[in-house]
XYZ file of C-alpha atoms in Angstrom:
623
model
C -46.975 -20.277 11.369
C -44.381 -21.619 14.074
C -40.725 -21.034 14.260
C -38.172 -22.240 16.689
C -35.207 -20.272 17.209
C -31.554 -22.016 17.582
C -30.966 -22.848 21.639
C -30.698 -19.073 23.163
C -28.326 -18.625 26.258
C -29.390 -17.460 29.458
C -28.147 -13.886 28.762
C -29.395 -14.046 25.444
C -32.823 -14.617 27.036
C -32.398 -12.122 29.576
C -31.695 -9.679 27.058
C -34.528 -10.686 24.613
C -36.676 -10.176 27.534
C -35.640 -6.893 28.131
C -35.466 -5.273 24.949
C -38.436 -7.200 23.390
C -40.744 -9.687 24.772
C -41.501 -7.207 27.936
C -41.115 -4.199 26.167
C -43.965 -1.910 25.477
C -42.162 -0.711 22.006
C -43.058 -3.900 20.553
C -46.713 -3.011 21.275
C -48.240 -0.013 19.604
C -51.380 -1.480 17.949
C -52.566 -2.397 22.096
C -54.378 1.183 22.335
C -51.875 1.988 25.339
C -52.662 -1.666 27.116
C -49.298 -3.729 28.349
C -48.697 -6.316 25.987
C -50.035 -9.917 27.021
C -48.197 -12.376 28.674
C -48.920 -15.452 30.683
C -47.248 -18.713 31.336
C -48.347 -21.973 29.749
C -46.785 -25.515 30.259
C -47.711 -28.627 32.431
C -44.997 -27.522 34.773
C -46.457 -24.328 35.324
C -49.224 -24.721 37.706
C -46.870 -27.420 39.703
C -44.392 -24.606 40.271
C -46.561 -22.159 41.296
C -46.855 -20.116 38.041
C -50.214 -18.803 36.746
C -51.138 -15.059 35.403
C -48.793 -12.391 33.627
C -44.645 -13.376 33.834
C -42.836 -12.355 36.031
C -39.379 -10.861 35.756
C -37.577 -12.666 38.751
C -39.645 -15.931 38.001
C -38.176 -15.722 34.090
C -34.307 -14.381 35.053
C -34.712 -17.731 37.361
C -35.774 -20.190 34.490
C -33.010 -18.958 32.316
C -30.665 -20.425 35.097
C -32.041 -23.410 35.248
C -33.200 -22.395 38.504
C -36.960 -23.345 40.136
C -38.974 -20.030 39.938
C -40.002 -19.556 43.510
C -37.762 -22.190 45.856
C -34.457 -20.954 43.575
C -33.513 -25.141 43.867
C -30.713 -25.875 40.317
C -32.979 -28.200 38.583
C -30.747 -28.374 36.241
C -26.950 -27.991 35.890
C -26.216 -24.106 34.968
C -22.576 -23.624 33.093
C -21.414 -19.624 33.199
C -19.352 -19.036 29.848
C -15.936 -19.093 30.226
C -12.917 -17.937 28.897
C -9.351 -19.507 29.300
C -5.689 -20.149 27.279
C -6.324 -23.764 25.388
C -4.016 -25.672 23.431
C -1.133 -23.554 21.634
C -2.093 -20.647 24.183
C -5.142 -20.128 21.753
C -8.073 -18.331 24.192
C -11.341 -20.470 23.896
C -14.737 -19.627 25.266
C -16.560 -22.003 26.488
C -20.578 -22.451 25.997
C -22.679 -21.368 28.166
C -25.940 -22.697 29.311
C -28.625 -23.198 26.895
C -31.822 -21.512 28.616
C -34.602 -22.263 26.175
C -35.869 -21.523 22.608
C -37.859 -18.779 21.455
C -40.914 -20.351 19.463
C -42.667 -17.646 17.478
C -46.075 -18.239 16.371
C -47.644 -15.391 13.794
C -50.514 -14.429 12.887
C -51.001 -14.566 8.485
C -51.010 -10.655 7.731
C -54.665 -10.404 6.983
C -55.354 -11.550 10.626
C -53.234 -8.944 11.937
C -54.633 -6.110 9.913
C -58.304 -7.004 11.155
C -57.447 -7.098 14.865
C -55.197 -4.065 14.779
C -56.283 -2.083 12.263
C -59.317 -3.014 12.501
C -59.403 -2.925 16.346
C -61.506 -6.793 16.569
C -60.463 -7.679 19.665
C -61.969 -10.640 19.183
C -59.602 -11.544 16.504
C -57.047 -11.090 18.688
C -58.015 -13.280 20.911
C -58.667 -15.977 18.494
C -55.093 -15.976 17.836
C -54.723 -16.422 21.405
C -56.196 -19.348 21.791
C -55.328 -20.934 19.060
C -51.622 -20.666 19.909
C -52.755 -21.991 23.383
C -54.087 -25.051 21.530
C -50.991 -25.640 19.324
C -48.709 -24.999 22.109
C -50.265 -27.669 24.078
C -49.938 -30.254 20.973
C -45.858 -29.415 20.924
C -45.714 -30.032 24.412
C -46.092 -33.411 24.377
C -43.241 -34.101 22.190
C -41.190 -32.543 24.602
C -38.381 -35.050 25.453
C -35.193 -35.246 28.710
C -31.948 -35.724 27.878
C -30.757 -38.805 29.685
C -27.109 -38.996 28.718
C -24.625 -41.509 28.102
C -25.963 -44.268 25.273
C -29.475 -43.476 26.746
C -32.300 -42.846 24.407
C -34.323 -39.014 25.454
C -37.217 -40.175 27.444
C -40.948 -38.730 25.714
C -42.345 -36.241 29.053
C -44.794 -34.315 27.734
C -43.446 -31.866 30.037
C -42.449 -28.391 29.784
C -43.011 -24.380 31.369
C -43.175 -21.330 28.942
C -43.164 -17.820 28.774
C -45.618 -16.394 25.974
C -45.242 -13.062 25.643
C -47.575 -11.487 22.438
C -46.194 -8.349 20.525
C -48.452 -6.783 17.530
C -45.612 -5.293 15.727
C -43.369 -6.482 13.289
C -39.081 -5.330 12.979
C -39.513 -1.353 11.915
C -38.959 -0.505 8.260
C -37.319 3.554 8.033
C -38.339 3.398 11.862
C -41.891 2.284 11.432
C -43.294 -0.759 12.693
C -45.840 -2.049 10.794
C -48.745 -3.870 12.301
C -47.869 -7.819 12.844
C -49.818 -10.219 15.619
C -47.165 -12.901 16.931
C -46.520 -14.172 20.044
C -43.464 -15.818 21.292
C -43.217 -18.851 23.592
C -40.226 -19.091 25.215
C -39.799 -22.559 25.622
C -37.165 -22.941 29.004
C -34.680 -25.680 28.902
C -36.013 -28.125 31.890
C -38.645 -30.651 32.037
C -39.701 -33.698 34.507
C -39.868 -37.059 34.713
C -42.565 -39.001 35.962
C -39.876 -40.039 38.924
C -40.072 -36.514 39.453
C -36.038 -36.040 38.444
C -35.566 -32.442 36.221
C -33.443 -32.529 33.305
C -32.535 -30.336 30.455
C -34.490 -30.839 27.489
C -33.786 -33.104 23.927
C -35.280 -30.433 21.388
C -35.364 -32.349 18.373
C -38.622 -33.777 18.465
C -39.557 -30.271 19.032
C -38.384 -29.149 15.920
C -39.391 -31.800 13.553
C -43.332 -30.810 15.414
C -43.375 -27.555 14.089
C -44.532 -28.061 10.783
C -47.420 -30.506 12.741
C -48.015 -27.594 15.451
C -48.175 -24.729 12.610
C -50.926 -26.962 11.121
C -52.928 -27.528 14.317
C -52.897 -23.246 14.803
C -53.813 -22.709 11.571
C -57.139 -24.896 11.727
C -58.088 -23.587 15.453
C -57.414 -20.012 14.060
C -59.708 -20.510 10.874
C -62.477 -21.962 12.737
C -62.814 -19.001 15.269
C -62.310 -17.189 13.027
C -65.254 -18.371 10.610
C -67.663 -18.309 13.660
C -66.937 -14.514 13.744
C -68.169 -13.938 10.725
C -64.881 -13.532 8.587
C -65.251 -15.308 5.164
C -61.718 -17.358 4.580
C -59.655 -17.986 1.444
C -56.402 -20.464 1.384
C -52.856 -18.375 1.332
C -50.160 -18.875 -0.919
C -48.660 -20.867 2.073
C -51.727 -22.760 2.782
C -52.322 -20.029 5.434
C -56.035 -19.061 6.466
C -56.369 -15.594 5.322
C -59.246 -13.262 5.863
C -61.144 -12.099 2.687
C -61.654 -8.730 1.481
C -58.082 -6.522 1.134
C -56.380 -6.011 -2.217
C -52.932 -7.399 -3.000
C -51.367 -4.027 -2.995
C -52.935 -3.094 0.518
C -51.113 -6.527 2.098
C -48.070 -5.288 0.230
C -47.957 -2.223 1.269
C -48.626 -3.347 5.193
C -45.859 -5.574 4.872
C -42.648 -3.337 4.843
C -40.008 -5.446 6.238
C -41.282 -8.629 4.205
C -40.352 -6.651 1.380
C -37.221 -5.576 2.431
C -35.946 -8.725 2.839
C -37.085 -10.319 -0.042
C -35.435 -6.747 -1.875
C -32.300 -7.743 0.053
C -32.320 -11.143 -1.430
C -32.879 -10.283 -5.283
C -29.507 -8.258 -4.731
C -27.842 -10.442 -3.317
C -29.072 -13.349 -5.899
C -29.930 -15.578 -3.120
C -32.840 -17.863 -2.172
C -34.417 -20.336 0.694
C -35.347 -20.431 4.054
C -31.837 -19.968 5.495
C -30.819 -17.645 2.936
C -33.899 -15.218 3.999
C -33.205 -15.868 8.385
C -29.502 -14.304 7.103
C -31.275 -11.391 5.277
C -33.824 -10.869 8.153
C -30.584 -10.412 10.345
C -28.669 -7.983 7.904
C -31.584 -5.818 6.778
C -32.402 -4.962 10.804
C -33.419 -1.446 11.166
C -31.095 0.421 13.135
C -32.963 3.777 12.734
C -34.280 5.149 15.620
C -37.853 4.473 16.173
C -40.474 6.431 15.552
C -42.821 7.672 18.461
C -46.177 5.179 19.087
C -48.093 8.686 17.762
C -45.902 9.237 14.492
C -46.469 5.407 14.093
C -50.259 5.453 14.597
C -50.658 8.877 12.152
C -48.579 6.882 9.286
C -50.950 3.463 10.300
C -53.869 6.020 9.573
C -52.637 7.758 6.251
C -51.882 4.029 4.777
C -55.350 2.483 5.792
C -56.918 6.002 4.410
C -54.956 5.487 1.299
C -56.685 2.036 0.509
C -59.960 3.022 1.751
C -60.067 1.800 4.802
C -60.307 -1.982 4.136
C -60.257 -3.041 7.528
C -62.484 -1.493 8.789
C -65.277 -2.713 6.405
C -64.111 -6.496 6.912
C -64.665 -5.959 10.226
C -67.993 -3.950 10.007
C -69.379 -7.123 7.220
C -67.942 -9.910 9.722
C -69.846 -8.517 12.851
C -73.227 -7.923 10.726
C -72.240 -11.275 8.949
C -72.083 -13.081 12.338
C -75.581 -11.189 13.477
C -77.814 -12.754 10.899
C -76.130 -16.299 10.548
C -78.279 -19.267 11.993
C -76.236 -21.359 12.933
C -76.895 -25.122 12.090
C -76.076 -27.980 13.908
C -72.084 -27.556 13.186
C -71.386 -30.089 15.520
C -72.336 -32.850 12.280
C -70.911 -30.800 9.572
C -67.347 -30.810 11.807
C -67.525 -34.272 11.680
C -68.436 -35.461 8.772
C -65.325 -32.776 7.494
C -63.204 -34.956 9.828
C -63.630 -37.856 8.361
C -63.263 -36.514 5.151
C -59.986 -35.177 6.239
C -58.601 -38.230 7.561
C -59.887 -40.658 4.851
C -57.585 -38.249 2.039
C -54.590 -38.382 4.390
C -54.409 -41.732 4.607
C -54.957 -42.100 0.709
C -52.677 -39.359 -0.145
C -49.882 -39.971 2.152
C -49.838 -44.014 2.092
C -49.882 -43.544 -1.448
C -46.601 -43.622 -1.796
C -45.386 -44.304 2.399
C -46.036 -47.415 4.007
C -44.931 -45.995 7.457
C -45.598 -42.507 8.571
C -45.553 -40.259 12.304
C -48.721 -39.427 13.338
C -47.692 -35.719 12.939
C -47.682 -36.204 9.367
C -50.885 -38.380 9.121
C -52.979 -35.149 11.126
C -51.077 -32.090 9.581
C -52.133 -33.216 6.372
C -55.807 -33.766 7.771
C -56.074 -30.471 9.074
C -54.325 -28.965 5.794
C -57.209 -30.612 3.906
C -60.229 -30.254 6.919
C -59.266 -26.188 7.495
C -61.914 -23.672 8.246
C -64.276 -26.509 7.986
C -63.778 -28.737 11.176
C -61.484 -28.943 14.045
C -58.162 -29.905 15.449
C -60.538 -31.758 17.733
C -62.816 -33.077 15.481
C -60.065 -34.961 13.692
C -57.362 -36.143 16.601
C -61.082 -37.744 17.680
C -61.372 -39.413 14.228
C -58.277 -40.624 14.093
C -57.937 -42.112 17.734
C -61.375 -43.594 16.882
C -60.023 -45.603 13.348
C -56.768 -46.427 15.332
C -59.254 -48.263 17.781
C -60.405 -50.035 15.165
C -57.711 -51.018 13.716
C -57.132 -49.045 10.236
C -54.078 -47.201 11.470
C -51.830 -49.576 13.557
C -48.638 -48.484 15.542
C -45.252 -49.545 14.775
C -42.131 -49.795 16.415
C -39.632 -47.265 15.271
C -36.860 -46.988 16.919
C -37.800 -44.156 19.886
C -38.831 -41.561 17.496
C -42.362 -40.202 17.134
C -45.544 -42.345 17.141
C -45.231 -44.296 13.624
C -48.053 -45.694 12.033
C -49.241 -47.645 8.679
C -51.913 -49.326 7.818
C -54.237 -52.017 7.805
C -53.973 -52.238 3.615
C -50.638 -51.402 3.724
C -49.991 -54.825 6.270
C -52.309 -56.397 3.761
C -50.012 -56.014 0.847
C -47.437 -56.677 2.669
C -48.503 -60.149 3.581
C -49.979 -60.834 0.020
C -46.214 -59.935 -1.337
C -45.029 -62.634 0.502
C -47.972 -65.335 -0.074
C -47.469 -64.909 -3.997
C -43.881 -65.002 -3.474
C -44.465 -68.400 -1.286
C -46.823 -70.062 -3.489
C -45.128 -69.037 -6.776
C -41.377 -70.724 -5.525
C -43.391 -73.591 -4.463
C -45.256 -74.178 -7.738
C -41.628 -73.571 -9.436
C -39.630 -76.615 -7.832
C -41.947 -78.568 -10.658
C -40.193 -75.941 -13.336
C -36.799 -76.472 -15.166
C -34.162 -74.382 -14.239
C -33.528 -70.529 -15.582
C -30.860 -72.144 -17.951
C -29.810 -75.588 -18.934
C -26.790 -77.166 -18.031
C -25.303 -77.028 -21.602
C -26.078 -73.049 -22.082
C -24.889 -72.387 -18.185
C -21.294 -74.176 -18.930
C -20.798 -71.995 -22.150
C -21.567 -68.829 -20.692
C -19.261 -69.433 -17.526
C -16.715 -70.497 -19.608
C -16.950 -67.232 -22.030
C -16.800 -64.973 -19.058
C -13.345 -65.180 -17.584
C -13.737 -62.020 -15.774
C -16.168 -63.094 -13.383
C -14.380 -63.385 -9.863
C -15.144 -66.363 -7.436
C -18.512 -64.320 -5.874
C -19.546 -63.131 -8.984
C -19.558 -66.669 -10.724
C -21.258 -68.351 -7.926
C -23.724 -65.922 -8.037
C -24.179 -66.533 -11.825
C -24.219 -70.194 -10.987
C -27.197 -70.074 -8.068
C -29.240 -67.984 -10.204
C -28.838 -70.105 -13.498
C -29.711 -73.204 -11.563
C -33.011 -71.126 -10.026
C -36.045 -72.922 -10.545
C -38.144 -70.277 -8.017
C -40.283 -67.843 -10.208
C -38.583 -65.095 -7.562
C -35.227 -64.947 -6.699
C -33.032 -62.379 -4.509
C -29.960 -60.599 -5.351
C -28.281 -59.040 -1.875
C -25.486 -57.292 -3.165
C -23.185 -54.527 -1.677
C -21.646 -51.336 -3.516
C -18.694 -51.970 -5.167
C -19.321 -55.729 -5.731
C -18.925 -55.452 -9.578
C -23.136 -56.056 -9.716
C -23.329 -54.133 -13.518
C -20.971 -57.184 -15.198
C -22.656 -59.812 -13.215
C -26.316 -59.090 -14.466
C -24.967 -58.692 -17.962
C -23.901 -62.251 -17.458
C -27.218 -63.480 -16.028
C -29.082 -61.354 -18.384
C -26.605 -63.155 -21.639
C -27.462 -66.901 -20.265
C -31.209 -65.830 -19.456
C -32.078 -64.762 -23.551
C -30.056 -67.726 -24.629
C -32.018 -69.762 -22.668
C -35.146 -67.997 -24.363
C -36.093 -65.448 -21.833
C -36.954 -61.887 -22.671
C -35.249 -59.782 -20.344
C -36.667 -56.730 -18.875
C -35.343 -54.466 -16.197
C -36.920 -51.861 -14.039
C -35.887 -49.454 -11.208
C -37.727 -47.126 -8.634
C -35.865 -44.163 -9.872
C -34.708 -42.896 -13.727
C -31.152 -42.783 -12.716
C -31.126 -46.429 -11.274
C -33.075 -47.951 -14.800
C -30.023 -45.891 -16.825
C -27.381 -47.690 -14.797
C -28.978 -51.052 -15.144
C -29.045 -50.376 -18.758
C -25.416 -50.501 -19.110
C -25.724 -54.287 -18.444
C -27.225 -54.500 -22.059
C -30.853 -54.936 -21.266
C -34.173 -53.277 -21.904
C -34.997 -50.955 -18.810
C -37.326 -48.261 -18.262
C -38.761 -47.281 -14.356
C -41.217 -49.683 -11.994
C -43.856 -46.451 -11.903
C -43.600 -46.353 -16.129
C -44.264 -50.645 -16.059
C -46.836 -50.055 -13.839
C -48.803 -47.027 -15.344
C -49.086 -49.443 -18.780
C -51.569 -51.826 -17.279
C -51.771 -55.320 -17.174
C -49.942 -56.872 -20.280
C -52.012 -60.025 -21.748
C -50.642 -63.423 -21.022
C -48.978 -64.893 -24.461
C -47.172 -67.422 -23.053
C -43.843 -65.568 -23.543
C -41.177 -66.431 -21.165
C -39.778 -62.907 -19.186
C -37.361 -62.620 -16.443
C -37.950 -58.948 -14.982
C -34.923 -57.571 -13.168
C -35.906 -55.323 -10.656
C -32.688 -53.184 -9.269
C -32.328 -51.279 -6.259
C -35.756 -52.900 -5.056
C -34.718 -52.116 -1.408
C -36.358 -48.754 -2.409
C -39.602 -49.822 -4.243
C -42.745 -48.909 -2.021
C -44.790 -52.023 -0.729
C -47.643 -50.020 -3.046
C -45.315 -50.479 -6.454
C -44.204 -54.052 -5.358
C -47.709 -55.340 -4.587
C -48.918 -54.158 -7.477
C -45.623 -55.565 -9.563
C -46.356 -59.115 -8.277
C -49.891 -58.931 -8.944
C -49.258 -58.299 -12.755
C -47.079 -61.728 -13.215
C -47.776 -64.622 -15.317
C -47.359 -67.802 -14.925
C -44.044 -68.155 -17.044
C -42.860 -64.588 -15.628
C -39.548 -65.076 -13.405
C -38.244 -62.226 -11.351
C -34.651 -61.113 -9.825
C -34.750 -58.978 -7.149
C -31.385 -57.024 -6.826
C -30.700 -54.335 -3.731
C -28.609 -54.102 -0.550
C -30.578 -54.318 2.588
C -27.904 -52.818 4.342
C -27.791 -49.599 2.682
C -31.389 -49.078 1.722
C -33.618 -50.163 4.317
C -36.044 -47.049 4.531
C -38.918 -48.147 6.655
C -41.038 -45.260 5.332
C -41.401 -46.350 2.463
C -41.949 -50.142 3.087
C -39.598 -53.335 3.464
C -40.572 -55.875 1.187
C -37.342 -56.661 -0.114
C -35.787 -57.377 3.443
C -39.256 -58.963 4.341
C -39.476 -61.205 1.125
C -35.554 -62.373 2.138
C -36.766 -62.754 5.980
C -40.377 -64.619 4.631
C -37.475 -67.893 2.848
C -37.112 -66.229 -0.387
C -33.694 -67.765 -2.241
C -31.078 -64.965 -2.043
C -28.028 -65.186 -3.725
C -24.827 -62.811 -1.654
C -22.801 -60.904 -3.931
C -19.900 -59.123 -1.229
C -16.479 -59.384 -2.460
C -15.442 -55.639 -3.501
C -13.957 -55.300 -7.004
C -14.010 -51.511 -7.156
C -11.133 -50.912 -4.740
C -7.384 -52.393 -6.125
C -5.593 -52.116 -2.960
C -6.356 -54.741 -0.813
C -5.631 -52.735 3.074
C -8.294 -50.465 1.697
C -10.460 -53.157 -0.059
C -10.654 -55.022 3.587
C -11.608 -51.627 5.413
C -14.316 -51.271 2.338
C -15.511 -54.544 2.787
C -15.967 -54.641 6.659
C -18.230 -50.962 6.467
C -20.253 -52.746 4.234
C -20.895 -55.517 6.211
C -21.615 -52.832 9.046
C -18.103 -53.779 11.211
C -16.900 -50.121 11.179
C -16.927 -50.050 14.842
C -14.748 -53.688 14.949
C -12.440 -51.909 12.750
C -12.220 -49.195 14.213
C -11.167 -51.081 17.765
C -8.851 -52.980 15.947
C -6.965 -49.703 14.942
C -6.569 -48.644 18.224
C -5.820 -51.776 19.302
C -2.915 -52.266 16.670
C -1.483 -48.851 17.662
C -0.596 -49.751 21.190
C 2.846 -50.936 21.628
């Protein structure tokens, strides 16, 4: 899997280099052999770098410096410390030189190429990090500055450096295949200006760039003969070593998962603290006491990798090998086709990261990284994935059934209003007069709310109201008028939470997924008006299907906030329905907050005027 590392400082790299990536202690499983290193990166060749790193190259990088001509590419700040406010002594940051992004090897990998001296393992692991590598770099991004958006490169230079050992346990390193890519902090524009890099589309790729190593891994790894089984972790992990074997190869693992059980602590941050705490600082043992204790362990459980590596290689010698060329592609497509039904399911906008990690999740061992990015490009072509703007992040796609729905929302919501200009209103005059007049309470927004909807004649009708607008007593109203009137009134909501709450307006509620998963209801001629709340967050999937299942005498209310719920990945149709003429009634005057200085403030944020505000308190502060 990949890791990233928080920013690292150009003497925290320096240091790193020193003590580990270049160090031969962090290699005892290389039979004597310097560990590998090489640089990788676009930039690389460009800047003269090719072959093993270099120490005055790398000390250069960390600087922001170019490797050879020593030219700033970028601006290098030296920490410094100085008397701030109150004579309190502040240190200043210093450069940010890179990140340190650690790819590893599952444990059964790294027991058959050490243990089991496979070199060819070994370099299997190479390549595949090569591969995945290459897929993060293009999401490497420059910081512009200012209001500017980071501009997408696909530019950067690294530093791999791979180690076969993992932290020592009682001063014994135990066998562990990783390599770390030091990722330096400059990239290029296509105007051939250097700037430092925007890392976040970095990180949110690692999940996406653990994915694509995983499936290059398996597949070398299956043409040298290893049989494959699916880790805990949806890792590719090689058959044939017990549980207790893995366990007992896996010292430091165990250590800090020992140091979390005391501690009664859990997660992925919790365990990085524990990793930190539980370092050994024992002295190490020599590579020979370290080798001898390798031996006894292996001995101990019968020598499992050697045997997994004797069955691969006579595994590999008799297998004829069929066209694999078809079978990769046919496991493409079949990759593909269940990421776009499982993830569209219940998303009707997704990044293409997501759309291939879960294709080579599904396609692993059985076709490439490849295989499917050539799929997929090939369906975009045609049009079943389309692109959509979204906002400078990564590529963002949906679908061509998800556009489908989309415009079939807004047809039935069309024809329906049309056809219902012929209908009587939701409640008679007589019945809307009594009710208004019963309900005192209601202030001026709420009862012209009440009014619009009561003299609806539109089989759907809109609701855009913000938080705080008193929404709970004015759907009790509408819901009161609506059953005297001879409606049945049922309410649903995307989540269980939401349906409770719009249950305390004093009508039948239950979740959209529940209505759904009944089926289609038989048409009796009843009269229903369905009250759908918070439908900013139904999927276009749910509401499709919704407006599919009404009847002729079915009426709908559609009550959210576009402002505050207008999550893209998971579809728009109530802002598109409101955008496509539907009648939408505003409820915006604030009756939660009493005091009316803070009642104005509340109102303007949710009408998105924070930053007018805001300008208008610094403006009223100046004499």
């Amino acid at each position: 899997m990949l890791t990233i590392s928080k920013p690292l400082s150009a003497s925290q790299v320096r240091t790193y280099h020193e003590r580990e990536f270049a160090s031969e202690r962090q290699n005892y499983w290389s039979r004597g052999q310097q560990g590998h290193s090489e640089w990788q990166g676009k930039l690389a060749e460009p800047w003269g770098l090719e072959g093993p790193v270099g120490n005055e190259h790398f000390a250069r990088l960390t600087e922001g410096k170019h490797p050879y001509t020593e030219a700033q590419l970028v601006r290098h700040q030296v920490s410094k410390t100085y008397e701030g406010k109150y004579g309190k002594e502040v240190t200043s940051v210093e450069h940010r030189a890179g990140w340190d992004a650690t790819f590893s090897a599952p444990k059964s990998v790294s027991l058959t190429a050490l243990v089991g001296g496979d070199a060819r393992v070994r370099e299997a692991h190479r390549e595949s990090v090569r591969v995945a590598l290459a897929e993060l770099e293009k999401y490497t991004q420059a910081r512009i500055g200012n209001i500017h958006a980071p501009e997408t490169t696909g530019k950067f230079v690294a530093a791999t450096f791979e180690h076969d050992t993992a932290r020592p346990v009682d001063g014994y390193a135990a066998p562990q295949l990783h390599t770390h890519a030091v990722i330096f902090n400059v990239t290029e524009r296509d105007n051939g200006q250097t700037r430092s890099l925007q890392p976040q589309e970095l990180f949110a790729s690692q999940r996406y760039a653990t994915g694509v190593y995983r499936s290059e891994l398996a597949m070398r790894l299956q043409g040298l003969g290893y049989e494959l089984e699916r880790g805990k972790h949806g890792q590719p992990e090689i058959k044939g070593y017990t549980k207790e074997y893995l366990e007992a190869s896996s010292p430091r693992r165990e250590q800090i998962k020992s140091h979390l059980r005391e501690m009664g602590l859990d997660g992925a941050g919790a365990a990085q603290v524990a990793a930190h705490r539980t370092r050994d600082s024992k002295e190490l043992l020599s590579p020979e006491q370290v080798l001898e204790r390798h031996r006894g362990l292996a001995a101990h459980y019968g020598q499992q990798a050697d045997r997994v590596v004797a069955e691969a290689r006579e595994r590999g010698q008799r297998h004829v090998h069929e066209p694999a060329l078809n079978r990769s592609t046919v496991a493409a497509q079949q990759a593909v086709t269940y990421a776009r039904d499982h993830l569209f399911e219940r998303s009707a906008v997704l990044d293409r990261r997501d759309i291939l990690e879960a294709a080579l999740h599904r396609g692993m061992g059985e076709t490439t990284y490849a295989h499917i990015q050539q799929e997929f490009a090939q369906r975009a072509a045609r049009g079943e994935f389309r692109t959509v703007d979204h906002g400078g992040r990564g590529q963002q796609y949906t679908t061509a059934a998800m556009l489908r729905m989309e415009r079939e929302i807004v047809t039935r919501m069309q024809d329906g209003n049309q056809r219902g200009m012929n209908d009587p209103m939701l409640v008679s005059p007589l019945i809307r007069i009594a009710i208004e007049d019963h309900h005192h309470e209601l202030n001026d927004s709420q009862r012209r709310v009440v009014d619009d909807v009561f003299l609806s004649r539109e089989k759907m009708v809109g609701l855009d109201g913000v938080a705080g607008a008193g929404k709970t007593t004015t759907l009790a109203v509408i819901r009161e008028g609506a059953e005297a009137g001879g409606y049945r009134v049922e309410g649903f909501a995307p989540t269980s939470r939401a349906a409770q709450k719009l249950a305390d307006a004093g009508m039948e509620t239950s979740t959209l997924q529940k209505h759904l998963a009944r089926g289609q209801k038989p048409d009796t001629g009843e009269r229903r008006l369905y009250v759908l709340d918070e439908s900013s967050l139904a999927s276009t999937k749910q509401m499709h299907e919704f407006a599919q299942r009404l009847h002729p005498n079915d009426r709908v209310l559609l009550v959210g906030d576009r402002r505050q719920h207008e999550a893209v990945e998971a579809g728009r149709p109530f802002a598109q329905l409101q955008d496509a003429g539907m009648k939408t009634v505003k409820l915006e005057e604030i009756v939660r907050q009493k005091d009316p200085e803070l009642k104005q403030v509340v109102q303007q944020l949710a009408r998105g005027e924070a930053r007018g505000r805001a300008g208008l308190g610094a403006a009223g502060s100046r004499p």
